[in-house]
CSV table of C-alpha atoms in Angstrom, one decimal:
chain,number,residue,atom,x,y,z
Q,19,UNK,CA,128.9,151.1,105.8
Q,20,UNK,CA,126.1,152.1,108.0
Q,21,UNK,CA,126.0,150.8,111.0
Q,22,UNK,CA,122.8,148.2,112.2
Q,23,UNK,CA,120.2,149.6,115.0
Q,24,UNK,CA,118.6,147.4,116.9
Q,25,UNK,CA,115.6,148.9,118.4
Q,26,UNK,CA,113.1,147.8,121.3
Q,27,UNK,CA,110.6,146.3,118.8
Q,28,UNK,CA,113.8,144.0,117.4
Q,29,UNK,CA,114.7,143.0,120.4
Q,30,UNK,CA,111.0,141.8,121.6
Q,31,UNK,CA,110.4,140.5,117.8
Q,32,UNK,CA,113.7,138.1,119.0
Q,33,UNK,CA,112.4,137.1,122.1
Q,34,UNK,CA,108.8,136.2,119.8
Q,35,UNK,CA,110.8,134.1,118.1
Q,36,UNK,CA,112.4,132.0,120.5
Q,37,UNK,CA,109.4,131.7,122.7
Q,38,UNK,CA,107.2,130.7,119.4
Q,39,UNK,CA,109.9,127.8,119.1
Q,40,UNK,CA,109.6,127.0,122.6
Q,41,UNK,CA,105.8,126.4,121.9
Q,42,UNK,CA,105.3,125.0,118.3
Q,43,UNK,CA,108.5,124.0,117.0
Q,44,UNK,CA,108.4,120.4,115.2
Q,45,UNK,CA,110.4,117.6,116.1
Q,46,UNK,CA,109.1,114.0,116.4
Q,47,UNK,CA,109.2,112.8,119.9
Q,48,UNK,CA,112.8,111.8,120.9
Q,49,UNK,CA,114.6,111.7,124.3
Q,50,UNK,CA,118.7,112.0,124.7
Q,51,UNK,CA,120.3,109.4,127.4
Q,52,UNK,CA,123.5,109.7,129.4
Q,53,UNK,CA,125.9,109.0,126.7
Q,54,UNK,CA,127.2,106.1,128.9
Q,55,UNK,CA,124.1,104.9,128.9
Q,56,UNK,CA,124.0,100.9,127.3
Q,57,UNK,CA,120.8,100.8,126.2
Q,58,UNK,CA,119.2,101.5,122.5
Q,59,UNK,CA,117.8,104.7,121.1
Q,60,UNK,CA,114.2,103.9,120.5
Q,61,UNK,CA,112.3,105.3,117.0
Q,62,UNK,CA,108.8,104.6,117.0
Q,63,UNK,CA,107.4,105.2,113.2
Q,64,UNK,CA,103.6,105.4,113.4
Q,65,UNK,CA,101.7,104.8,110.3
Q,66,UNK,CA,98.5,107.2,110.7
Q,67,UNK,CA,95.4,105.7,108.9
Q,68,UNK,CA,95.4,101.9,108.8
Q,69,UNK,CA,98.0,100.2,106.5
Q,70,UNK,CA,96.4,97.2,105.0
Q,71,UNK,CA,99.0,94.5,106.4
Q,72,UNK,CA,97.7,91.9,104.0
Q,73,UNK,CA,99.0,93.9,100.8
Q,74,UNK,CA,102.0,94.9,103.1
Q,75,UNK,CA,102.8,90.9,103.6
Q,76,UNK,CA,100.5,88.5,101.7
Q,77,UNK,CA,100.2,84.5,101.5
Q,78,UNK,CA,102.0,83.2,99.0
Q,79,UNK,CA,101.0,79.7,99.3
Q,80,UNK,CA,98.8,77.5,99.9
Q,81,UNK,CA,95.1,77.6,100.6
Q,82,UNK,CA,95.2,81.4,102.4
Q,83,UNK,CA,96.7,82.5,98.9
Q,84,UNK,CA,93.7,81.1,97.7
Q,85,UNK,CA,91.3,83.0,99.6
Q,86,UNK,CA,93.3,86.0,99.7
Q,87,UNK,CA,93.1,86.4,95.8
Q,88,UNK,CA,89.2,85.4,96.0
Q,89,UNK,CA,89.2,88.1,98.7
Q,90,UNK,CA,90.6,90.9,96.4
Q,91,UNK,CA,90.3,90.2,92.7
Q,92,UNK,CA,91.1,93.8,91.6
Q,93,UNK,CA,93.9,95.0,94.3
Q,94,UNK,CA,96.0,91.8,95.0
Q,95,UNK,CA,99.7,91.8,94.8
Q,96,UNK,CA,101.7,89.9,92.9
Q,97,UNK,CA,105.7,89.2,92.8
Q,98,UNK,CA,105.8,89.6,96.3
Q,99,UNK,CA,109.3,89.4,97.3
Q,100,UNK,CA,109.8,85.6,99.7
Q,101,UNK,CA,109.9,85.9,103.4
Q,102,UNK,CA,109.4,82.6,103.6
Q,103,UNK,CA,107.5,79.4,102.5
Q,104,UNK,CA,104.5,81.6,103.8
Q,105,UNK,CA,104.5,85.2,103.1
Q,106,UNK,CA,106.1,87.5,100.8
Q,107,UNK,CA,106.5,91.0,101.1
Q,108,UNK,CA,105.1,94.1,98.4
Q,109,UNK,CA,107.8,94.3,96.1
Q,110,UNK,CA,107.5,98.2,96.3
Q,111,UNK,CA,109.2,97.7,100.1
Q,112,UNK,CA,112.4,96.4,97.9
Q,113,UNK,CA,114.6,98.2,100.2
Q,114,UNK,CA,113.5,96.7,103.6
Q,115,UNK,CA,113.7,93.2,101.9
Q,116,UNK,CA,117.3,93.5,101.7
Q,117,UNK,CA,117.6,94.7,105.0
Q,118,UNK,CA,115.0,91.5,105.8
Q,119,UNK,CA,117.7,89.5,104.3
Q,120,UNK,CA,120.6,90.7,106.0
Q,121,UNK,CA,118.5,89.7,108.8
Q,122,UNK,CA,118.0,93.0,110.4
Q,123,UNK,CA,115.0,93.8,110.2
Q,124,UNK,CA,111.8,91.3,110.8
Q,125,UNK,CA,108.1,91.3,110.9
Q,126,UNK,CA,105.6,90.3,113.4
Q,127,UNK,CA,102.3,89.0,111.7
Q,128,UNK,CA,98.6,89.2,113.0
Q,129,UNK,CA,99.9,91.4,115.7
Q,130,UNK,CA,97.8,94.4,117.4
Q,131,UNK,CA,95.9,95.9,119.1
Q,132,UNK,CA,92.8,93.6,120.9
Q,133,UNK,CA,90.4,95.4,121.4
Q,134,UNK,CA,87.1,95.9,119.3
Q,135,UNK,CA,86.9,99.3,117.6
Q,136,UNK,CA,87.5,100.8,114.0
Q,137,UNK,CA,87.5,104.3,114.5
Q,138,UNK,CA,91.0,106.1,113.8
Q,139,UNK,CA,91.0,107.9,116.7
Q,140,UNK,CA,90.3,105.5,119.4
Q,141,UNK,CA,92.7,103.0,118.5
Q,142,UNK,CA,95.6,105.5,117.5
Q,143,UNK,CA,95.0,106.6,121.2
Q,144,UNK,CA,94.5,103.3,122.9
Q,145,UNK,CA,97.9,102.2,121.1
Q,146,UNK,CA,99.8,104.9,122.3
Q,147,UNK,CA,98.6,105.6,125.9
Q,148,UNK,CA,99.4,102.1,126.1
Q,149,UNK,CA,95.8,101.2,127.6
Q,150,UNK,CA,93.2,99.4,125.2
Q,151,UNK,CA,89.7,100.3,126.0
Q,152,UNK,CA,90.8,103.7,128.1
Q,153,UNK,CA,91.1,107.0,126.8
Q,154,UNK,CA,91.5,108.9,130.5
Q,155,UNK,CA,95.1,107.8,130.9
Q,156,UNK,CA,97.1,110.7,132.1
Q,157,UNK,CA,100.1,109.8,130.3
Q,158,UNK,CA,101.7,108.1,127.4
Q,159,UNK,CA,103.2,104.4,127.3
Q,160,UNK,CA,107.0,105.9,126.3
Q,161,UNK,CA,106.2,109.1,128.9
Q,162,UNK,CA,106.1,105.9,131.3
Q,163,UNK,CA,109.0,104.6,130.1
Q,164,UNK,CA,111.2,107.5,130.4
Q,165,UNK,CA,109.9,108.5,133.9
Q,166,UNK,CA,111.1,104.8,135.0
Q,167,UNK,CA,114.2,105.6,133.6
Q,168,UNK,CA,114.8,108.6,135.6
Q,169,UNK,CA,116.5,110.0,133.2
Q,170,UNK,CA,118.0,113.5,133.3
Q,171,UNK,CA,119.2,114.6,130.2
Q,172,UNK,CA,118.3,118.4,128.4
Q,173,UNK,CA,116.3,116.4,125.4
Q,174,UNK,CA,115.1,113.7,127.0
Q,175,UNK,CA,112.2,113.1,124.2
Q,176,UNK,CA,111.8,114.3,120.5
Q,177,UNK,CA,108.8,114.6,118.4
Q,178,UNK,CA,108.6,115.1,114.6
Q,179,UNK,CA,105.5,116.0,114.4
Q,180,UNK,CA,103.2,117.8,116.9
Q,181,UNK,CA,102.3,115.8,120.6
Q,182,UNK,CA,101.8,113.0,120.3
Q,183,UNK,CA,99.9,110.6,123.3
Q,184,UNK,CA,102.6,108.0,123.5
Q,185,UNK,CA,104.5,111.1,125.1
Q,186,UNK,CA,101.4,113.1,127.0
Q,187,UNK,CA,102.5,115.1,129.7
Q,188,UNK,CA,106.4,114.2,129.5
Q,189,UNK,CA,107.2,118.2,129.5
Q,190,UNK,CA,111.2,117.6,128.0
Q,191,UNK,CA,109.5,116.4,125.1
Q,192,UNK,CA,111.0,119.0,122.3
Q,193,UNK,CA,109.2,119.4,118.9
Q,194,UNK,CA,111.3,119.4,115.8
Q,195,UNK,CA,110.8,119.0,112.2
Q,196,UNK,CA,113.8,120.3,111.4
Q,197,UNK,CA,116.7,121.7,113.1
Q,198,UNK,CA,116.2,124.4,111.3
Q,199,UNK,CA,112.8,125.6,112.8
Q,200,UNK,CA,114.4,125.1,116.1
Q,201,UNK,CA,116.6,128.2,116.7
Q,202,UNK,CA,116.0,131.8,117.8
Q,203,UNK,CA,115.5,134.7,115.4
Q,204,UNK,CA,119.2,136.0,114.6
Q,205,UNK,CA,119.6,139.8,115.0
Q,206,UNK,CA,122.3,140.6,116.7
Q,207,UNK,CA,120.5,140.2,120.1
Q,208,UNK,CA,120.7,136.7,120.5
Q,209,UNK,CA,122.5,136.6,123.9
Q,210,UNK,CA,120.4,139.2,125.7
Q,211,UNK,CA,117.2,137.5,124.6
Q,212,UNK,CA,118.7,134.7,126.0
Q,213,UNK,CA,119.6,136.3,129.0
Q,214,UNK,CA,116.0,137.6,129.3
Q,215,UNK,CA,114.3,134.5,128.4
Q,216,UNK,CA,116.3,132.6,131.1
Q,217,UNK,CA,115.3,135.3,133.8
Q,218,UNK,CA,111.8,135.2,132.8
Q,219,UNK,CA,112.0,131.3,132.8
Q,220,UNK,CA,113.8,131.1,136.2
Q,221,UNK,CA,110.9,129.5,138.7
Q,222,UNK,CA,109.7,126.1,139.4
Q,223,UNK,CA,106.4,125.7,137.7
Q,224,UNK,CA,105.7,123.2,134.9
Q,225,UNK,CA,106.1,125.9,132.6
Q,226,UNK,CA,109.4,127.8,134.0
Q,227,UNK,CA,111.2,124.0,133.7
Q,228,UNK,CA,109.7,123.4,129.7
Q,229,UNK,CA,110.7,126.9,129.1
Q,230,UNK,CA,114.0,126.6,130.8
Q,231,UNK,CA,114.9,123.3,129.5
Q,232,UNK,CA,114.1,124.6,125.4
Q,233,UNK,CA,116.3,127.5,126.0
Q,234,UNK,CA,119.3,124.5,126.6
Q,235,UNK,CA,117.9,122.2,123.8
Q,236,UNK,CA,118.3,125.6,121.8
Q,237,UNK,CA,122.0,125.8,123.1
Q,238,UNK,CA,122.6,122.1,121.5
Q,239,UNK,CA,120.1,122.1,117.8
Q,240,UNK,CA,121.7,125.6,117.1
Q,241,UNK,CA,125.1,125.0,116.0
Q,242,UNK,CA,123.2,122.6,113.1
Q,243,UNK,CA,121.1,125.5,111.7
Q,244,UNK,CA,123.6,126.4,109.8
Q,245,UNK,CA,125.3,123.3,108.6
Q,246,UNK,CA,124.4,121.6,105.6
Q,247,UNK,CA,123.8,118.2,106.7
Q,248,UNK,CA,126.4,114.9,105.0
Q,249,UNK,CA,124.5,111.6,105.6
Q,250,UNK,CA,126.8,108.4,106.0
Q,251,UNK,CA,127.6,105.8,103.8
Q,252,UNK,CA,126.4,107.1,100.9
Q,253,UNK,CA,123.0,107.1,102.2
Q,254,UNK,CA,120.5,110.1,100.5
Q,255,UNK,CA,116.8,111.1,101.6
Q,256,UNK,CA,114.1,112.4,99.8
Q,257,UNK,CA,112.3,115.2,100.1
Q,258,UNK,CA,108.9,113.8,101.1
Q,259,UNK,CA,107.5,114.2,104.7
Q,260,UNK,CA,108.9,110.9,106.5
Q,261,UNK,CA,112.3,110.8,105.2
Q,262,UNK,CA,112.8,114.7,106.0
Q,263,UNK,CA,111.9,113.6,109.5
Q,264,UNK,CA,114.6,110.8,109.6
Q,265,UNK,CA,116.7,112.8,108.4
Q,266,UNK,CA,116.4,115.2,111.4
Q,267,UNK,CA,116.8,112.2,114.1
Q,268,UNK,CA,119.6,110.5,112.3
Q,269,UNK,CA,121.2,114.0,113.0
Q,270,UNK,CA,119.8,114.3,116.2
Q,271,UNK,CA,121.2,110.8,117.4
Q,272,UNK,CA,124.6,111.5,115.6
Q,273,UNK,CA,124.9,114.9,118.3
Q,274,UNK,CA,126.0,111.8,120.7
Q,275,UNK,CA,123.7,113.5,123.1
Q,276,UNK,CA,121.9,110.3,124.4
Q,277,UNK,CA,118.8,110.5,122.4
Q,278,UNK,CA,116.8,108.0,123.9
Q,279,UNK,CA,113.3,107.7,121.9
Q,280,UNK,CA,112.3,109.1,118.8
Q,281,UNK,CA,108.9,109.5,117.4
Q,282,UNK,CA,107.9,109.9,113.5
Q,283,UNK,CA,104.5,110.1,111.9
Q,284,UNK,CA,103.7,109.1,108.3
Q,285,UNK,CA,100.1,109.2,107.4
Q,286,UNK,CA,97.8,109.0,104.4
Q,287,UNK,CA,97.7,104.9,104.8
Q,288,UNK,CA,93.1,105.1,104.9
Q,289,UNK,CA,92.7,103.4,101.8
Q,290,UNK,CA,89.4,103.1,101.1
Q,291,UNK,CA,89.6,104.0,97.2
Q,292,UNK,CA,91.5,103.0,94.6
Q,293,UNK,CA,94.1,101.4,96.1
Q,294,UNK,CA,96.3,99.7,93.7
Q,295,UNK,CA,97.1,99.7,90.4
Q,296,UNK,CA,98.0,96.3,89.4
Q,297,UNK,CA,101.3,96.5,91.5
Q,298,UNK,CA,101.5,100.1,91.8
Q,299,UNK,CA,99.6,102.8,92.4
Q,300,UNK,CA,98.9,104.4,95.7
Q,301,UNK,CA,99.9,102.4,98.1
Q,302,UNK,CA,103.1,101.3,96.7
Q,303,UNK,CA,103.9,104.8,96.6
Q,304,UNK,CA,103.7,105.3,99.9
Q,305,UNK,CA,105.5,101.4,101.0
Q,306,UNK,CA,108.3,102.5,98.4
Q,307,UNK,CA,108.4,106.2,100.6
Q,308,UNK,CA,108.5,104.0,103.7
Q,309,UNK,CA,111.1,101.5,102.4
Q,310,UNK,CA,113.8,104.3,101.0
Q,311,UNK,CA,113.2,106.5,104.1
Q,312,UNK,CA,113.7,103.6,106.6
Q,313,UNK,CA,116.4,101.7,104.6
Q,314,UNK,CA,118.6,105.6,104.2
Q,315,UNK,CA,117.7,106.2,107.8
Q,316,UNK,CA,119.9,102.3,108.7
Q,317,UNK,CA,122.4,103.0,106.0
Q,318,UNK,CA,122.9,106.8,107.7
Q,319,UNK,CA,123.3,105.3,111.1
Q,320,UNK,CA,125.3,102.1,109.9
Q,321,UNK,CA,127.8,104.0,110.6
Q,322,UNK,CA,128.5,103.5,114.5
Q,323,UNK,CA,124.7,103.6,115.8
Q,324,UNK,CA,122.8,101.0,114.9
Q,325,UNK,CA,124.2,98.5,117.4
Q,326,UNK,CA,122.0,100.6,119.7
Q,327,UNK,CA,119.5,101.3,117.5
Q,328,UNK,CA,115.5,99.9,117.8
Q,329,UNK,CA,112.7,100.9,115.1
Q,330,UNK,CA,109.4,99.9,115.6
Q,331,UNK,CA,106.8,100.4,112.8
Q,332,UNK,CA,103.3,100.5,114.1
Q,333,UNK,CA,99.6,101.4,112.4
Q,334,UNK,CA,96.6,101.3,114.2
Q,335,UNK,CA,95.0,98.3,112.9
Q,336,UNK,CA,94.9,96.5,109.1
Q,337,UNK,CA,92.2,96.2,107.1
Q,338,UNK,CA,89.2,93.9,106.4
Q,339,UNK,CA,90.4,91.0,103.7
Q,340,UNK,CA,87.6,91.7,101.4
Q,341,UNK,CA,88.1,94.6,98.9
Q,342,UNK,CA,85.2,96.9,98.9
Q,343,UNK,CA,82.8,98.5,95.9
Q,344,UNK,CA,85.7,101.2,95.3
Q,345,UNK,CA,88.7,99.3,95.1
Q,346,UNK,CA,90.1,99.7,98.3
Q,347,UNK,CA,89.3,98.2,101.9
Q,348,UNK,CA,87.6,99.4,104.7
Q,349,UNK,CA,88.8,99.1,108.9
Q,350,UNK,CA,90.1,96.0,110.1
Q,351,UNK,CA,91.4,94.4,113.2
Q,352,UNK,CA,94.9,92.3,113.0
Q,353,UNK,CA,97.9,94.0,111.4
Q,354,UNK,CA,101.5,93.9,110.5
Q,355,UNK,CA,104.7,95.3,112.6
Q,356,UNK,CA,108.0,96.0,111.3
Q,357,UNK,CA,111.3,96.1,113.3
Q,358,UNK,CA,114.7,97.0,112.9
Q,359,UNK,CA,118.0,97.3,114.7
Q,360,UNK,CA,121.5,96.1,114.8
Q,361,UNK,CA,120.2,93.4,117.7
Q,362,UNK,CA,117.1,92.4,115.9
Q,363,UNK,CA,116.7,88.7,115.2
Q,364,UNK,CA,115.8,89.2,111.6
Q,365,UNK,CA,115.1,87.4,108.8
Q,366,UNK,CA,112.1,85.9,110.0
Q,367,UNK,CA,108.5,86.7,110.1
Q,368,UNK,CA,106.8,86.0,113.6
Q,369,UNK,CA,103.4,85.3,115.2
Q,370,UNK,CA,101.2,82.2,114.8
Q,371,UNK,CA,99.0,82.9,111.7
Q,372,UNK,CA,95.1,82.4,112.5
Q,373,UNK,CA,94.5,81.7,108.5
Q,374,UNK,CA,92.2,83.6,106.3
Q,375,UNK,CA,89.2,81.0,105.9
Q,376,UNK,CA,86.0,82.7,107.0
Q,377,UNK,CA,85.7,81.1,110.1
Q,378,UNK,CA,89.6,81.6,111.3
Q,379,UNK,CA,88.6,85.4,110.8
Q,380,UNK,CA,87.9,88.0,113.6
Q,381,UNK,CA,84.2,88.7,113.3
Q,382,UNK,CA,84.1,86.7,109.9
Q,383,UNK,CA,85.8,89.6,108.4
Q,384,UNK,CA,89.1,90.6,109.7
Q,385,UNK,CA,92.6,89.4,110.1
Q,386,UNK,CA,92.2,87.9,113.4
Q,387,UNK,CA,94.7,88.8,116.1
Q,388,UNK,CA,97.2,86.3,117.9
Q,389,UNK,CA,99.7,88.5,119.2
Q,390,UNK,CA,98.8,91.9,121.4
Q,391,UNK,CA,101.3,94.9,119.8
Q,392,UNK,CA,102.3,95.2,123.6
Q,393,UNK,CA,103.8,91.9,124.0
Q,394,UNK,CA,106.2,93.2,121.2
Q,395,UNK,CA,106.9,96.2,123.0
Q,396,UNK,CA,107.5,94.5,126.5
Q,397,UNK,CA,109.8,92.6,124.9
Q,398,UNK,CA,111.6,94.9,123.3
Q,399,UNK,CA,111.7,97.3,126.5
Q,400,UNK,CA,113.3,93.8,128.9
Q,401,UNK,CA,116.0,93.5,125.9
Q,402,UNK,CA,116.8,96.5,124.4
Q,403,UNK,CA,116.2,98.9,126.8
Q,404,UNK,CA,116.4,97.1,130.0
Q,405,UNK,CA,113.1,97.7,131.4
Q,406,UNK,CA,111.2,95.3,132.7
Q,407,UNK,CA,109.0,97.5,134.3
Q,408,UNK,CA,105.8,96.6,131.5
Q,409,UNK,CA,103.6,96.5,134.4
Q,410,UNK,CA,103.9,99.6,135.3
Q,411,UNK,CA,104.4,101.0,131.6
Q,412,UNK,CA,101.5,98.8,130.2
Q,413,UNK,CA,99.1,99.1,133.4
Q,414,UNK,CA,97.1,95.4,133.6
Q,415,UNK,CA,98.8,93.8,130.5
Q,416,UNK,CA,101.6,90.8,131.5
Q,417,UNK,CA,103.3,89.8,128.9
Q,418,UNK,CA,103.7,85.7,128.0
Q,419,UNK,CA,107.4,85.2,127.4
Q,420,UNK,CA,108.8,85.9,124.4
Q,421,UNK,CA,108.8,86.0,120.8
Q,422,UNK,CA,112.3,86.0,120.6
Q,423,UNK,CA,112.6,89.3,118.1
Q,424,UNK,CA,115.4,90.7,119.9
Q,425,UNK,CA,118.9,89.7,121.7
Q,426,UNK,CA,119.9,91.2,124.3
């Protein structure tokens, strides 16, 4: 058998490689605690786009049912599934309403973020720096969070897809899709590239420390690469984007490495056209891809995790309660969250709700908002991850006691 020769070119083709992964590799934001460590592994799910919370949880009842159905002739949903006397859930998020009713999972009504804007992009980043009405915030709520922590593990932070600005400038942050886009170009070479990657990373800038600290998150994904991955409890994920990605930090978590956060990124949720059909359609395409992904995501992780487990599902705002001329609805103002964990006080849907007559809504149009998406958040920092630092992590926002979402 001939025998393989490795030439210069191979060797700097294999240092690429691992320096390309270094860079651009994919893995939503998560960050690995001291495996002693008490407190929760936090997954943030952002819904990019707008979900329209009032097709997400409707009225059921009552005179809001009334002018919900006025509101929306051709796109309102029926057979919701009961959350209670009030409000009933899209039946295509079947899945989450049994978790709903094994009372670990719960949703926040009405919730979000205060400010006054419709545009995408300033409230996706006004949500995630953690500051409403400032965009020149150096850093990101959970890059607070984890620099209060102190923590000092190799992967303190994951992200699934790209940067995101709840984690700008927290340099651990690793980016994986997959584990499998997160490992140095196999040659034969691998330990003198490493060798020569770690001598050309060895200083104390910003960018020796990222480079540095990759080479050991490489150390720790590797070993999955090539292992075909056996979810627990019978749990199985689909192939589309968001369960892929909960796949990889259901794995992530299971390395027993102290992930700490997590961040994933669904989007697709503008719908301005054609948003239903009857029951179906687009929409409950993508709730029915959000409730498998999540619900196999708890089942994977019911399996020794999720007593220290915390999922947050957040979207930049809802959508206004009248449909529009194309069968879908434009930006609105109050929305819905989503939580989930093994200390979650679920079952229960909470907020106060402001009511849907014209003059209960924000600007005569929009779902008006009673609870700020960072009261939610503070809470779930002072129980769940023992911070009680929201001052500091939401800068000029106090929070007013509690909603009582989580136990501590």
């Amino acid at each position: 058998m001939p025998s393989l020769k490795f030439t210069r070119r191979h060797f700097l083709q294999g240092c690429s490689s691992a320096i390309a992964a270094l860079a651009g590799a994919r893995l939503t934001n998560a960050a690995f605690a001291q495996q002693d460590d008490p407190t929760d592994t936090l997954v943030v799910v952002f819904l990019r786009g707008g979900w329209d919370a009032l097709n997400v949880v409707a009225p059921i009842a009552g005179d809001d049912r009334g002018y919900y159905e006025a509101a929306r002739p051709d796109i309102k949903i029926t057979n919701l599934l009961p959350l209670n006397d009030q409000f009933g859930m899209h039946p295509a998020l079947a899945p989450l309403h049994e978790l709903y009713q094994q009372g670990k999972m719960a949703a926040i009504h009405a919730v979000g973020l205060n400010y006054d804007t419709r545009s995408h992009f300033d409230a996706m980043e006004y949500i995630e720096l953690g500051t409403p009405g400032s965009k020149s915030t150096t850093s990101g709520w959970i890059t607070r969070y984890l620099q209060s922590t102190g923590t000092t593990s190799i992967l303190p932070a994951l992200s699934t897809v790209g940067a995101p600005s709840s984690l700008l400038n927290y340099v651990p942050t690793v980016n994986l899709n997959d584990p499998g886009d997160f490992s140095q170009w196999e040659n034969g070479l691998a330990v003198s590239q490493q060798k020569a990657l770690r001598q050309m990373y060895n200083g104390e800038t910003l960018l020796h420390r990222a480079g540095l600290r990759t080479l050991e998150s490489l150390d720790i994904v590797h070993p999955l690469v090539e292992q075909e991955y056996q979810p627990s409890n019978g749990a199985s994920y689909n192939d589309d984007e968001l369960s892929q990605q909960l796949k990889t930090v259901a794995r992530m978590i299971k390395l027993d490495a102290g992930l700490r956060v997590a961040t994933v990124d669904y989007g697709g949720w503008d719908t301005h056209e054609y948003e239903t059909d009857g029951n179906g359609g687009y929409i409950a395409e993508l709730l029915g891809n959000l409730a498998s992904g999540l619900s196999n995501f708890y089942l994977d992780l019911d399996s020794g995790y999720t007593d220290r487990l915390s999922v947050v599902v957040i979207s930049e705002f809802g959508r206004r309660l009248v449909q529009n001329e194309d069968y879908g609805t434009d930006h609105g103002h109050g929305n819905v969250m989503f939580t989930l964990g093994g200390d979650v006080n679920g079952g229960q849907v909470y907020g106060t709700w402001p009511g849907l007559h014209n003059d209960q809504l924000y600007d005569h149009a929009d779902l008006a908002i009673t609870t700020d998406y960072r009261q939610v958040l503070s809470e779930l920092l002072a129980r769940r991850l023992r911070n009680t630092n929201a001052g500091t992590i939401f800068p000029g926002f106090a929070p007013s006691g509690e909603l009582g979402i989580f136990r501590s």
